[in-house]
Coordinates of C-alpha atoms and ligand atoms in Angstrom, one line a residue:
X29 CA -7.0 -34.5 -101.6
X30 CA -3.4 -35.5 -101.1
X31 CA -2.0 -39.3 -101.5
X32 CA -2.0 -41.0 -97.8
X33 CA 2.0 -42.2 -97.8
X34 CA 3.4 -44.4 -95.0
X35 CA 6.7 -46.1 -94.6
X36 CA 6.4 -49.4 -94.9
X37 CA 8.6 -52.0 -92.9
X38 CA 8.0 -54.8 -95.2
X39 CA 9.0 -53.4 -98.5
X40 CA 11.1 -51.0 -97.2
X41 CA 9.6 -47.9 -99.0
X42 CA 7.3 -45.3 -98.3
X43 CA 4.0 -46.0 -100.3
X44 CA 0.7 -45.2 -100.9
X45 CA -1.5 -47.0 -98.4
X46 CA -3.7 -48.9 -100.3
X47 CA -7.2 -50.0 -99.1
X48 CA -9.0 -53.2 -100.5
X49 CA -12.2 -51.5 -100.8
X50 CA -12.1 -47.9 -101.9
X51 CA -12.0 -45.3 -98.9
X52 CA -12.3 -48.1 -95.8
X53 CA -9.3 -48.7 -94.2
X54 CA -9.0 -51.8 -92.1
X55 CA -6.9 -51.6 -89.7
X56 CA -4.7 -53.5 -86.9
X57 CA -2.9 -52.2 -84.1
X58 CA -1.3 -54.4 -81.1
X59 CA -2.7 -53.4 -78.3
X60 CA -0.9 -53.6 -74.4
X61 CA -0.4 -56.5 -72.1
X62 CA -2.6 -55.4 -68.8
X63 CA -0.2 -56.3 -66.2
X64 CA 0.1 -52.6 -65.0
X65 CA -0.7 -49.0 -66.1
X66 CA 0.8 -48.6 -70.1
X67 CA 4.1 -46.1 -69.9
X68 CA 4.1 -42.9 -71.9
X69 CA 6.3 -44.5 -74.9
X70 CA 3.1 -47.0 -75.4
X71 CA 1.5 -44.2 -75.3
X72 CA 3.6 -42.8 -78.3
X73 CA 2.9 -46.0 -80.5
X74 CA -1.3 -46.0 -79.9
X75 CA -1.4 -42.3 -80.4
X76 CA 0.2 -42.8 -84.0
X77 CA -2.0 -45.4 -84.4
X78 CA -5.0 -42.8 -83.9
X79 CA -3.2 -40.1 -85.7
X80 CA -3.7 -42.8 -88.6
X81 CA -7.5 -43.5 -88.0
X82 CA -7.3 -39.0 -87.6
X83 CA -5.8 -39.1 -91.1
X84 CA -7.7 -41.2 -92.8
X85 CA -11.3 -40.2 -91.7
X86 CA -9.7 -36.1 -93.1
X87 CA -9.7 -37.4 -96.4
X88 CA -13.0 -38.7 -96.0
X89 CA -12.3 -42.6 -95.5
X90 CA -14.2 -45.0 -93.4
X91 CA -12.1 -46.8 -90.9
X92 CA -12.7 -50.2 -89.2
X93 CA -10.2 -50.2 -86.4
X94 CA -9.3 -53.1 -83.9
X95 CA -7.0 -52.7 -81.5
X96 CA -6.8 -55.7 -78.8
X97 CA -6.4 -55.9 -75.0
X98 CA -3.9 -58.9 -74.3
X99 CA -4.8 -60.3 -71.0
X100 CA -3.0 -63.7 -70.9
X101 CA 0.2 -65.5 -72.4
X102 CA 2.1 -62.8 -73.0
X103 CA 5.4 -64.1 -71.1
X104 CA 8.7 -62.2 -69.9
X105 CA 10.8 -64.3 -72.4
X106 CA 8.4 -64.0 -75.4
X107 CA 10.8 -63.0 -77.6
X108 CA 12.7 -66.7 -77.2
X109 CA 10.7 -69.1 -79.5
X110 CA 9.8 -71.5 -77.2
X111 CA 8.1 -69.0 -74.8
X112 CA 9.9 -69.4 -71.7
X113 CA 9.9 -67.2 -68.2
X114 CA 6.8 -66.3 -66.1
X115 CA 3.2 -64.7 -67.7
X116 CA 3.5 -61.1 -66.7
X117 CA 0.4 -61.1 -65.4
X118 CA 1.6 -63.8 -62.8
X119 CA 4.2 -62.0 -61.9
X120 CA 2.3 -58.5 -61.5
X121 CA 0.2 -60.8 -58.8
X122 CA 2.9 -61.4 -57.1
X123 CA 4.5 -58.3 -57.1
X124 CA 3.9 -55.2 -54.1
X125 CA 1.0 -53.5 -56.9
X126 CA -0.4 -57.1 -56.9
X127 CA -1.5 -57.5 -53.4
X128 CA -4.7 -55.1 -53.9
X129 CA -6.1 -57.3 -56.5
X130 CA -8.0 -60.8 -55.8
X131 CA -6.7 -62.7 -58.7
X132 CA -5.6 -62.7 -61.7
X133 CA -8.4 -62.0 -63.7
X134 CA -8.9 -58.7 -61.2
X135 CA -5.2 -57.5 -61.5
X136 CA -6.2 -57.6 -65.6
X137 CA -9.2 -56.0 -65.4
X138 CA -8.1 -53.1 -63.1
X139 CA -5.6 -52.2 -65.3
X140 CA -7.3 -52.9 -69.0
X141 CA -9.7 -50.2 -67.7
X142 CA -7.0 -47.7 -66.5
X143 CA -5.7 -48.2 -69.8
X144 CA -9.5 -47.6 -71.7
X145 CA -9.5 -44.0 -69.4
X146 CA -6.3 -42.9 -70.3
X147 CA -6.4 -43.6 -74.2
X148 CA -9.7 -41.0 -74.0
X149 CA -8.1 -39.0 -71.6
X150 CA -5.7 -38.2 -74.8
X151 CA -8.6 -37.9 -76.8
X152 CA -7.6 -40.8 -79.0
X153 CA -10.9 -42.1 -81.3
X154 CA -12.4 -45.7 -79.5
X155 CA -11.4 -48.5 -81.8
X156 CA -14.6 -50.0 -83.9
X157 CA -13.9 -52.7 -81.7
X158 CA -11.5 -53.5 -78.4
X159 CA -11.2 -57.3 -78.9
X160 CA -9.5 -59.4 -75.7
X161 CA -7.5 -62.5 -75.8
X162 CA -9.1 -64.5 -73.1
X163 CA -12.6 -63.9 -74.8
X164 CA -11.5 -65.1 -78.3
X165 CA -10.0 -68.7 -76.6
X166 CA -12.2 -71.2 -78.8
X167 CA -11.1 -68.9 -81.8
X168 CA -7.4 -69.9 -81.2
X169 CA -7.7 -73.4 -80.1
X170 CA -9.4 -73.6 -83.5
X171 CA -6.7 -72.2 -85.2
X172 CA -4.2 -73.9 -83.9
X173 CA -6.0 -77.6 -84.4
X174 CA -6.0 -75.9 -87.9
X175 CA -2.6 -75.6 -88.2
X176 CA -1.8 -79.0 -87.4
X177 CA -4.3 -80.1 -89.6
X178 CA -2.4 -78.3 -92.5
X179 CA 0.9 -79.6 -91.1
X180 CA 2.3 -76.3 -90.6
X181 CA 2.2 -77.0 -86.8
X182 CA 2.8 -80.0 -83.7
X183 CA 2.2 -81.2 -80.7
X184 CA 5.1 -82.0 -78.1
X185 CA 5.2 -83.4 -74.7
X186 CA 5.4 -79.4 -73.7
X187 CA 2.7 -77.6 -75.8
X188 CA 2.3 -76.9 -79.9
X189 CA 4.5 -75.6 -81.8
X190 CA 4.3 -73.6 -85.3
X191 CA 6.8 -74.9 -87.6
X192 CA 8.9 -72.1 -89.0
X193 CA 10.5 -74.9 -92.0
X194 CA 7.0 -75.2 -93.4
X195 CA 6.1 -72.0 -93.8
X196 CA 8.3 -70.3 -97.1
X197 CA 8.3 -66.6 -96.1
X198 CA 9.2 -67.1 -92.6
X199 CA 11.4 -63.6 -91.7
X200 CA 10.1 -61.5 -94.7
X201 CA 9.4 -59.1 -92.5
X202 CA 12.2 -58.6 -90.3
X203 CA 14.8 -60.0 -92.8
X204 CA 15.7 -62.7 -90.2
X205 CA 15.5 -65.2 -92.9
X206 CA 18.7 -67.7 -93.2
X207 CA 19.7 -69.7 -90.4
X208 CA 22.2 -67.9 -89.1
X209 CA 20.3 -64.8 -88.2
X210 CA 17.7 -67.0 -87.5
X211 CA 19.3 -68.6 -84.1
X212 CA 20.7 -65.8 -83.0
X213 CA 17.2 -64.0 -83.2
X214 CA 16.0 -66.3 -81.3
X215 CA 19.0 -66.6 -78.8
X216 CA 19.5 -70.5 -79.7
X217 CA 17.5 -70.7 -76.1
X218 CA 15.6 -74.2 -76.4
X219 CA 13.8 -75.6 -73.7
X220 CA 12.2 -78.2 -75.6
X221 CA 14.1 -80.6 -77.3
X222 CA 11.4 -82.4 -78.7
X223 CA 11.3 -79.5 -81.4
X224 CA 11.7 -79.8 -85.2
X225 CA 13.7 -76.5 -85.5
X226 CA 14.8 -74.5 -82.8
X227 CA 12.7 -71.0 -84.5
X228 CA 9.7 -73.0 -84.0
X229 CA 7.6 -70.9 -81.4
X230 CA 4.9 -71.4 -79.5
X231 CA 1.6 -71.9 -80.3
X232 CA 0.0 -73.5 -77.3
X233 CA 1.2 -74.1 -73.6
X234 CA 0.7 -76.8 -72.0
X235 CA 0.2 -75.9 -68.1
X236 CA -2.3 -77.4 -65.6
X237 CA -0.7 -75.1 -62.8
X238 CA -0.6 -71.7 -64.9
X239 CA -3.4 -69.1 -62.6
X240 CA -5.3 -68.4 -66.5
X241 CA -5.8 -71.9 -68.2
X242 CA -8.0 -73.7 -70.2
X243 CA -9.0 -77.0 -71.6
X244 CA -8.1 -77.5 -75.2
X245 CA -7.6 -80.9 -77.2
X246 CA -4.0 -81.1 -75.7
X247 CA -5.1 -80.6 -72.4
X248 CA -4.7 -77.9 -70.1
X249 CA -2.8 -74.7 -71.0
X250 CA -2.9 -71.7 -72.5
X251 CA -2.3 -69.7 -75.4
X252 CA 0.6 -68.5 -77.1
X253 CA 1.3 -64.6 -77.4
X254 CA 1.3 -64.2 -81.2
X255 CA -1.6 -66.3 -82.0
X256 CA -4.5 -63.9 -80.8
X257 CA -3.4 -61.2 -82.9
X258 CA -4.0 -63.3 -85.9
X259 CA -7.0 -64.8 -84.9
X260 CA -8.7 -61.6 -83.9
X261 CA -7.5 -59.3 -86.8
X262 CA -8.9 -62.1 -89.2
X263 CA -12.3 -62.1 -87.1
X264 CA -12.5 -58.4 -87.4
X265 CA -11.4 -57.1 -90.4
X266 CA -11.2 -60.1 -92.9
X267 CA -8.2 -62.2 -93.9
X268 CA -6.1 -59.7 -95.6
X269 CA -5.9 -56.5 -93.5
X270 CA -4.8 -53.0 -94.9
X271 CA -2.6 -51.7 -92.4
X272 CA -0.8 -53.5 -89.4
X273 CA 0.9 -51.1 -86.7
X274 CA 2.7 -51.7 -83.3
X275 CA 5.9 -50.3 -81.9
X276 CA 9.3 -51.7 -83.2
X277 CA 10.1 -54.1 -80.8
X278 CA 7.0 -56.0 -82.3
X279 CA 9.0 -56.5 -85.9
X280 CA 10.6 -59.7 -84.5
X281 CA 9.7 -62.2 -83.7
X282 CA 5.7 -61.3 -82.6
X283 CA 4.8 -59.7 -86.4
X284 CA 6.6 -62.1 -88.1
X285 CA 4.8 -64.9 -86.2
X286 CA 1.4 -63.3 -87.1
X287 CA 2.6 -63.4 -90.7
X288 CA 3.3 -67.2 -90.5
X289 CA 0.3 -68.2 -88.9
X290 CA -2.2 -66.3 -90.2
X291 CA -0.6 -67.2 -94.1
X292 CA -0.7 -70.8 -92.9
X293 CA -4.3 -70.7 -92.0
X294 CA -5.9 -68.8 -95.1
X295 CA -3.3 -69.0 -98.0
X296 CA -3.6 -65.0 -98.5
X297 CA -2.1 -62.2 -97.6
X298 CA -1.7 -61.3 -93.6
X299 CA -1.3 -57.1 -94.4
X300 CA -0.5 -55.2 -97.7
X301 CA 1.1 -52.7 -94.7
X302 CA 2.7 -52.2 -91.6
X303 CA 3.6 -49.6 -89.4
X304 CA 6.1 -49.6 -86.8
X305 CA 6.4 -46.9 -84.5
X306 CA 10.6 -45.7 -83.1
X307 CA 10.5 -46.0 -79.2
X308 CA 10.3 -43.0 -76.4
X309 CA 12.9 -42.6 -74.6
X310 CA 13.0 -40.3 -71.8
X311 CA 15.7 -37.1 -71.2
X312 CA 17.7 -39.5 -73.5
X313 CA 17.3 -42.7 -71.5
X314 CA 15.8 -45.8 -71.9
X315 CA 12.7 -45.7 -69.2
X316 CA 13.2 -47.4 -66.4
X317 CA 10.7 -47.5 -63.1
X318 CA 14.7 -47.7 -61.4
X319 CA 15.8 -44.5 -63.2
X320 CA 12.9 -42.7 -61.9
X321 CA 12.6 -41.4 -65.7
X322 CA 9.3 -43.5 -66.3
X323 CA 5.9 -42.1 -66.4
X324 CA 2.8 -43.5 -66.9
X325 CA -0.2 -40.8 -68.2
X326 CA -1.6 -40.7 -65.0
X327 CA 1.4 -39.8 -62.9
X328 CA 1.7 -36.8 -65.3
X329 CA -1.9 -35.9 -65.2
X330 CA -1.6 -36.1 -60.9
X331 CA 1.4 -33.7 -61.4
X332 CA -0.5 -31.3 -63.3
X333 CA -0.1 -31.5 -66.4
X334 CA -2.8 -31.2 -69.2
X335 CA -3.7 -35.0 -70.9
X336 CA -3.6 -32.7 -74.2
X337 CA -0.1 -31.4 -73.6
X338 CA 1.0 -34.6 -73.1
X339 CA -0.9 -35.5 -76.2
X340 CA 0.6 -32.9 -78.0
X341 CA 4.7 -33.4 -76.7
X342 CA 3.9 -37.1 -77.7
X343 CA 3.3 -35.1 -81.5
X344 CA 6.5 -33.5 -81.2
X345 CA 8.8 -36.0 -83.4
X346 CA 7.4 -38.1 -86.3
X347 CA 7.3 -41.5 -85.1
X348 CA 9.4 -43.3 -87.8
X349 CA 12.0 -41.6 -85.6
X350 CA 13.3 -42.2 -82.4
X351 CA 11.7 -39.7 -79.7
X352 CA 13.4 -37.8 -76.8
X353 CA 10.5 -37.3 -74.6
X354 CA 11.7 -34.3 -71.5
X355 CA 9.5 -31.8 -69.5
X356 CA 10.8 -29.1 -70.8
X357 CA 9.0 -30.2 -74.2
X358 CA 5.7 -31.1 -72.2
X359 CA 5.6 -27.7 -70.4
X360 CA 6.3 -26.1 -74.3
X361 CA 3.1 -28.2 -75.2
X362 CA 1.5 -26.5 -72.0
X363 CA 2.1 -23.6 -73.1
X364 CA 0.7 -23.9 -77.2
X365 CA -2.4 -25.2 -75.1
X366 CA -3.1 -22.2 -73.5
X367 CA -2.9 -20.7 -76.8
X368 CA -5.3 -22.9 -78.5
X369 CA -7.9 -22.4 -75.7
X370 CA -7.4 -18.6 -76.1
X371 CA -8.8 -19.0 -79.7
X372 CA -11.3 -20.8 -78.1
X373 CA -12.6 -18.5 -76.1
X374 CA -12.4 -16.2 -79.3
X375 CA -13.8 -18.5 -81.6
X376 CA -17.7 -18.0 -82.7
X377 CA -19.8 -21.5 -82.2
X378 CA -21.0 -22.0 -86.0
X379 CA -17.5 -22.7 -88.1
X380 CA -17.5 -19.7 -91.2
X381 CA -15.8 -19.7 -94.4
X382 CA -12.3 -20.3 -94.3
X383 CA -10.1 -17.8 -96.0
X384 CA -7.4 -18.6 -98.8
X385 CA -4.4 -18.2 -96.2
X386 CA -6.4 -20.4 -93.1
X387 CA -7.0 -22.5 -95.7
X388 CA -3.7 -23.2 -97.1
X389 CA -2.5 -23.8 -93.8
X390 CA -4.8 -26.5 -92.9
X391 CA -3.6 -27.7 -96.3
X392 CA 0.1 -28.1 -95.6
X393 CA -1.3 -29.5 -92.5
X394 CA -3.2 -32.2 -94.0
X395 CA -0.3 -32.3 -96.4
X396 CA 2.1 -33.3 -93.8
X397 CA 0.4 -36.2 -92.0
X398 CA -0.3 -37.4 -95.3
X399 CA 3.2 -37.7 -95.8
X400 CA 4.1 -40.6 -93.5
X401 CA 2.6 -38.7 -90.8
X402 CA 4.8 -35.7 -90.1
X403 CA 3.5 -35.0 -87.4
X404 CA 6.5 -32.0 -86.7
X405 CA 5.7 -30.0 -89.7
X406 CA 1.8 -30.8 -89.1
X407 CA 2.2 -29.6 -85.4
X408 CA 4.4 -26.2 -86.5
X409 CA 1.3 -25.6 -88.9
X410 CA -1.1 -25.8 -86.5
X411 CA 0.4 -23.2 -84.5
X412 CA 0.8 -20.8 -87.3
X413 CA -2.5 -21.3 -88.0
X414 CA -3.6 -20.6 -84.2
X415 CA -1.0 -17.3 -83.8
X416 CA -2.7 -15.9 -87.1
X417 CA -6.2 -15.4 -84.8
X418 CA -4.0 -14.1 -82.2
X419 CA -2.5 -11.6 -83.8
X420 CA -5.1 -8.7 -82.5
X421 CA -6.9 -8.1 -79.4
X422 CA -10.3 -9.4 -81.1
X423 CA -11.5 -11.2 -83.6
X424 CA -14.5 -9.7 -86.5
X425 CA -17.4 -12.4 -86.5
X426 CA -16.3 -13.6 -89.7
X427 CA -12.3 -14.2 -88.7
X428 CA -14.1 -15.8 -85.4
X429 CA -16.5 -18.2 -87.9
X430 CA -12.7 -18.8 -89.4
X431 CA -11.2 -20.1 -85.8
X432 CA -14.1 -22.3 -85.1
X433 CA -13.4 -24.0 -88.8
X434 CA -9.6 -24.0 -88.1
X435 CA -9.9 -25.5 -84.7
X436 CA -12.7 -28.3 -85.5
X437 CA -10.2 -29.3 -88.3
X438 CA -7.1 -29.6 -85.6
X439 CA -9.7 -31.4 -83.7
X440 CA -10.6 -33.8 -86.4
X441 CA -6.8 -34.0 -87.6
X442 CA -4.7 -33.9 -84.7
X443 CA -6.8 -34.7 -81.9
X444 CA -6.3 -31.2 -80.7
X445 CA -8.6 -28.8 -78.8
X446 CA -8.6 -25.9 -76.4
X447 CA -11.7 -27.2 -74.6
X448 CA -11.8 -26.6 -70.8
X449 CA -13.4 -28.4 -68.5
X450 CA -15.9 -26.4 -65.9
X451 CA -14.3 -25.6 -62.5
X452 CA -14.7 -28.3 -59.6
X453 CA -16.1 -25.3 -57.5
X454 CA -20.2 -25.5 -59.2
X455 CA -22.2 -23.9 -56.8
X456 CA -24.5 -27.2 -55.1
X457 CA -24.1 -30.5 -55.4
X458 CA -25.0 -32.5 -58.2
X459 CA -27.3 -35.8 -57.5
X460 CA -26.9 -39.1 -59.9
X461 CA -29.7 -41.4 -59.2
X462 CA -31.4 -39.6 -56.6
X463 CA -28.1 -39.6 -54.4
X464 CA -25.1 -36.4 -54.3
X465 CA -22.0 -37.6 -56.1
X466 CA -20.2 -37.1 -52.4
X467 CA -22.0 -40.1 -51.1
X468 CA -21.0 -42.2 -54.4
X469 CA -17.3 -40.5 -53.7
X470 CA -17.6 -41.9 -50.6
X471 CA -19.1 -45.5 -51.6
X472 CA -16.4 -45.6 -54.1
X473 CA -13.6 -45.3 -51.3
X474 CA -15.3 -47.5 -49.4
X475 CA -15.3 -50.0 -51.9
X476 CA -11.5 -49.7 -52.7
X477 CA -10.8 -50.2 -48.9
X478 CA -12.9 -53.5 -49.2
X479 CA -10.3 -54.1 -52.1
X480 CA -14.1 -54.3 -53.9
X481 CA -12.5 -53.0 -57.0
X482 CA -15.6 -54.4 -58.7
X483 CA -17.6 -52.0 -57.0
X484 CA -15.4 -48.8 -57.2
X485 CA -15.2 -49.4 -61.1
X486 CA -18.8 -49.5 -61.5
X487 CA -19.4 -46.6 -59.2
X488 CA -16.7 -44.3 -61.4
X489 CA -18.3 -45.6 -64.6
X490 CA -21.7 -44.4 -63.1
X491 CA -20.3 -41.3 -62.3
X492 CA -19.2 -41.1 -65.6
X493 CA -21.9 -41.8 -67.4
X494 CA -23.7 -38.9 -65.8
X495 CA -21.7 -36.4 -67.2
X496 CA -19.2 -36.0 -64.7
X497 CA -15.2 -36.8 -64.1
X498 CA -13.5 -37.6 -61.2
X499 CA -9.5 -37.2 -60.5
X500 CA -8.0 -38.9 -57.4
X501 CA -5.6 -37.0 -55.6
X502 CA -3.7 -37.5 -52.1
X503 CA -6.1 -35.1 -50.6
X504 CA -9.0 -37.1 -51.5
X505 CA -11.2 -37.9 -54.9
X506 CA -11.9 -34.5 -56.5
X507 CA -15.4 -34.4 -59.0
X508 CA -15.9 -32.0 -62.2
X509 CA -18.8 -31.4 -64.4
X510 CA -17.7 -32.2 -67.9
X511 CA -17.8 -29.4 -70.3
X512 CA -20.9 -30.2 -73.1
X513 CA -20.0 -31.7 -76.0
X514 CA -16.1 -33.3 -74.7
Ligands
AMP1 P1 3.1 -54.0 -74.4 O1 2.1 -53.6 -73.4 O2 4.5 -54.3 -73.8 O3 2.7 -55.2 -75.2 O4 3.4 -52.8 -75.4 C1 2.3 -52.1 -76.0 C2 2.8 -51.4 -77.2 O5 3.7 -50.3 -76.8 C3 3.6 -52.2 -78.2 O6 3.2 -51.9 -79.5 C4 5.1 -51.8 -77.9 O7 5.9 -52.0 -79.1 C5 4.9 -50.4 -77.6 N1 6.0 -49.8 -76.8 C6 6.6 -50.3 -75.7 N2 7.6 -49.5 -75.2 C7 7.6 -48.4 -76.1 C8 8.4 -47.2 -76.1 N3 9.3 -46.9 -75.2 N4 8.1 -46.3 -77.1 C9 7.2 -46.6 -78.0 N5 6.4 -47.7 -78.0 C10 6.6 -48.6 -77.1
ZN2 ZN1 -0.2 -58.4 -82.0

């Protein structure tokens, strides 16, 4: 088996990623704010984050994975110490999307479980566990009356603050370590004056009008942004963690913050790793909703396209590098799709023996994700290994037991699959509970109309849980049998 390698931001280096207990990887990923649907370029960071688990579990490890859902305090100016600006999930309320949800706590779940559909839409493994920062509020209140126990943190007249001075290795991670770099990383933007040192951030806010609040021993308020992470990865997974991933922008200051805190509260080790993943951009711009270059999975899924060909152009370059995401790469993906379902077609339904050359391929496949997850060379071998069964009209039953080997490996590996769904047009209409899925179809529309999104939700899960998937088009909600076994 080859050596699991990843670049690692803290040291610099790529290295061997070491696990704490032989063959189980524990293992953190940031998950999205739920103030709207996630873009394709968080997209790009969780899928990396999966084609970790997809690594790991091909050499045979066991991987506990937590990946949160952040559903309050993350605010638009969260990257100034104090926390300043709104709570994007305030302003999402506000905003025209807003209207359609009752509150707050609506607008978050709506869009935490648009977010839960489209990660398995790209056929990305479920997390060991989905954790959510409003669920895990006594957790942090603890640690924060913790920290101020241990004198690593404060209370002012505006909330609590961590102090950065009492913690030594404040900016080992992003190298934002003496003063200078220090206050300009954090734009010298203080709001509070009654701070020790203008880095310190923000463990707790004070807030008796904020729509998400709760009581805590400095009264109303809520949460800092940096402090769930912590509290949950240490619930989870221990208090030193293997592997820490997120997308660059998290480097400073939200990583380092986990660092300080978490280092504070146990005296060990935060993670012996971490992962950052380059950003998306898109036809070689920053996204922008005003640019009309940003796309959310879904809009790409209503245009057509195939959630594995997006899956698969989101492959396209390694992700310690920045990627140019266009639609000429996402129809190329189309395309290699249609390839890998031909072999599917072809492909016997017991895997074979594989032979030395199918075998060698999958190697260098293997081989390639383990080094730092090249997920370009990885990609090119999977199509070599795909042409070689399409090289003749048919396949012998042995070459077919070969494809059915080759492709559960790219399946286990890469996520990949040439799976099709059944056609919409079965031949009567299926009944879930003693009632045709048209009359839930129509319950479910009835229910959004009554802005019951309660309702609708529960009526797709239903839906779904019977075995069946539904896609909401402008001509109305469109049902398909799922194909057995995806
Ligand atoms: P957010 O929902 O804003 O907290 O972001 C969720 C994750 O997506 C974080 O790990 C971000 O770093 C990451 N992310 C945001 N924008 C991009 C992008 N354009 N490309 C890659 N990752 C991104
Ligand atoms: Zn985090």
């Amino acid at each position: 088996m080859p050596q699991f390698r990843l670049y690692d931001t803290m040291s610099r280096s790529v290295r061997p990623v070491e696990t704490q207990e032989p063959e189980h990887l524990r293992f953190y990923c940031c998950g999205p704010t739920v103030y709207s649907y996630a873009h394709i370029g968080n997209f790009r960071t969780f899928l990396s984050a999966d084609l970790v688990v997809r690594t790991a579990e091909s050499l045979g490890w066991r991987v506990s994975y937590a990946s949160n859902i952040t559903d309050v305090g993350h605010l638009t100016e969260d990257d100034v110490a104090d926390a300043g600006g709104e709570d994007k999930m305030e302003r999402a309320l506000r905003s025209k999307e807003g209207e359609a949800f009752a509150n707050v706590w609506d607008l978050a779940r709506h869009y935490a479980d648009a977010f839960e559909e489209d990660w398995r839409l790209l056929n990305m493994r479920a997390p060991t566990v989905r954790p959510r920062a409003t669920e895990h509020m006594r957790e942090q209140i603890q640690a924060v009356e913790d920290l101020i126990k241990s004198g690593h943190a404060y209370e002012t007249p505006t909330g609590v603050y961590f102090s950065v001075e009492s913690f030594d290795g404040y900016g080992k991670l992003s190298g934002n370590k003496d003063q200078d770099t220090l206050m300009r990383a954090v734009r010298t933007v203080v709001q509070d004056d009654n701070k020790r040192h203008p880095a310190d951030f923000a463990l707790w806010k004070k807030d008796d009008k904020h729509l998400m609040q709760w009581f805590s021993p400095w009264g109303w308020g809520f949460p800092g942004w940096h402090i769930e992470c912590s509290v949950m990865a240490r619930q989870y997974l221990g208090d030193t963690i293997d592997l820490h991933a997120g997308g660059e922008d998290l480097v400073f200051p939200h990583h380092e913050c986990e660092i300080a805190q978490s280092e504070s509260c146990t005296g060990k080790a935060f993670s012996n790793h971490w992962m950052h993943v380059r950003f998306l951009q898109v036809e070689g711009e920053k996204m922008a909703k005003s640019k009309g270059n940003f796309f959310t999975v879904r809009q790409l899924i209503e245009e057509g396209h195939d959630p594995l060909a997006i899956r698969l152009a989101l492959m396209g370059t390694p992700y310690g590098k920045p990627m140019n995401f266009t639609m000429q790469g996402l129809r190329d993906a189309g395309g290699i799709l249609a390839r890998i379902q031909e072999v599917e077609r072809r492909a016997a339904k017991e895997a074979g023996t594989p032979g030395t050359e199918i075998q060698r391929i999958y190697d260098e496949l293997l081989g390639a994700m383990c080094e730092d997850l090249n997920t370009s060379v990885a990609v090119a071998k999977m199509i070599e290994g795909i042409r070689s069964f399409l090289r003749e009209d048919t396949l012998s039953a042995a070459q077919a037991g070969e494809a059915r080997w080759f492709l559960d490996r790219i399946e286990q590996t890469l996520g990949m699959h040439g799976r099709t769904a059944e056609p919409t047009t079965a031949p009567e209409v299926p009944e879930i509970n003693g009632v045709l899925i048209t009359k839930w179809i129509e319950d479910r529309a009835e229910a959004k109309r009554a802005k019951d999104f309660a309702r609708a939700d529960d009526i797709r899960k239903q839906i779904e849980a019977a075995g069946f998937e539904l896609r909401d088009t402008p001509q109305g909600t469109e049902w398909k049998r799922l194909a057995p076994g995806s």
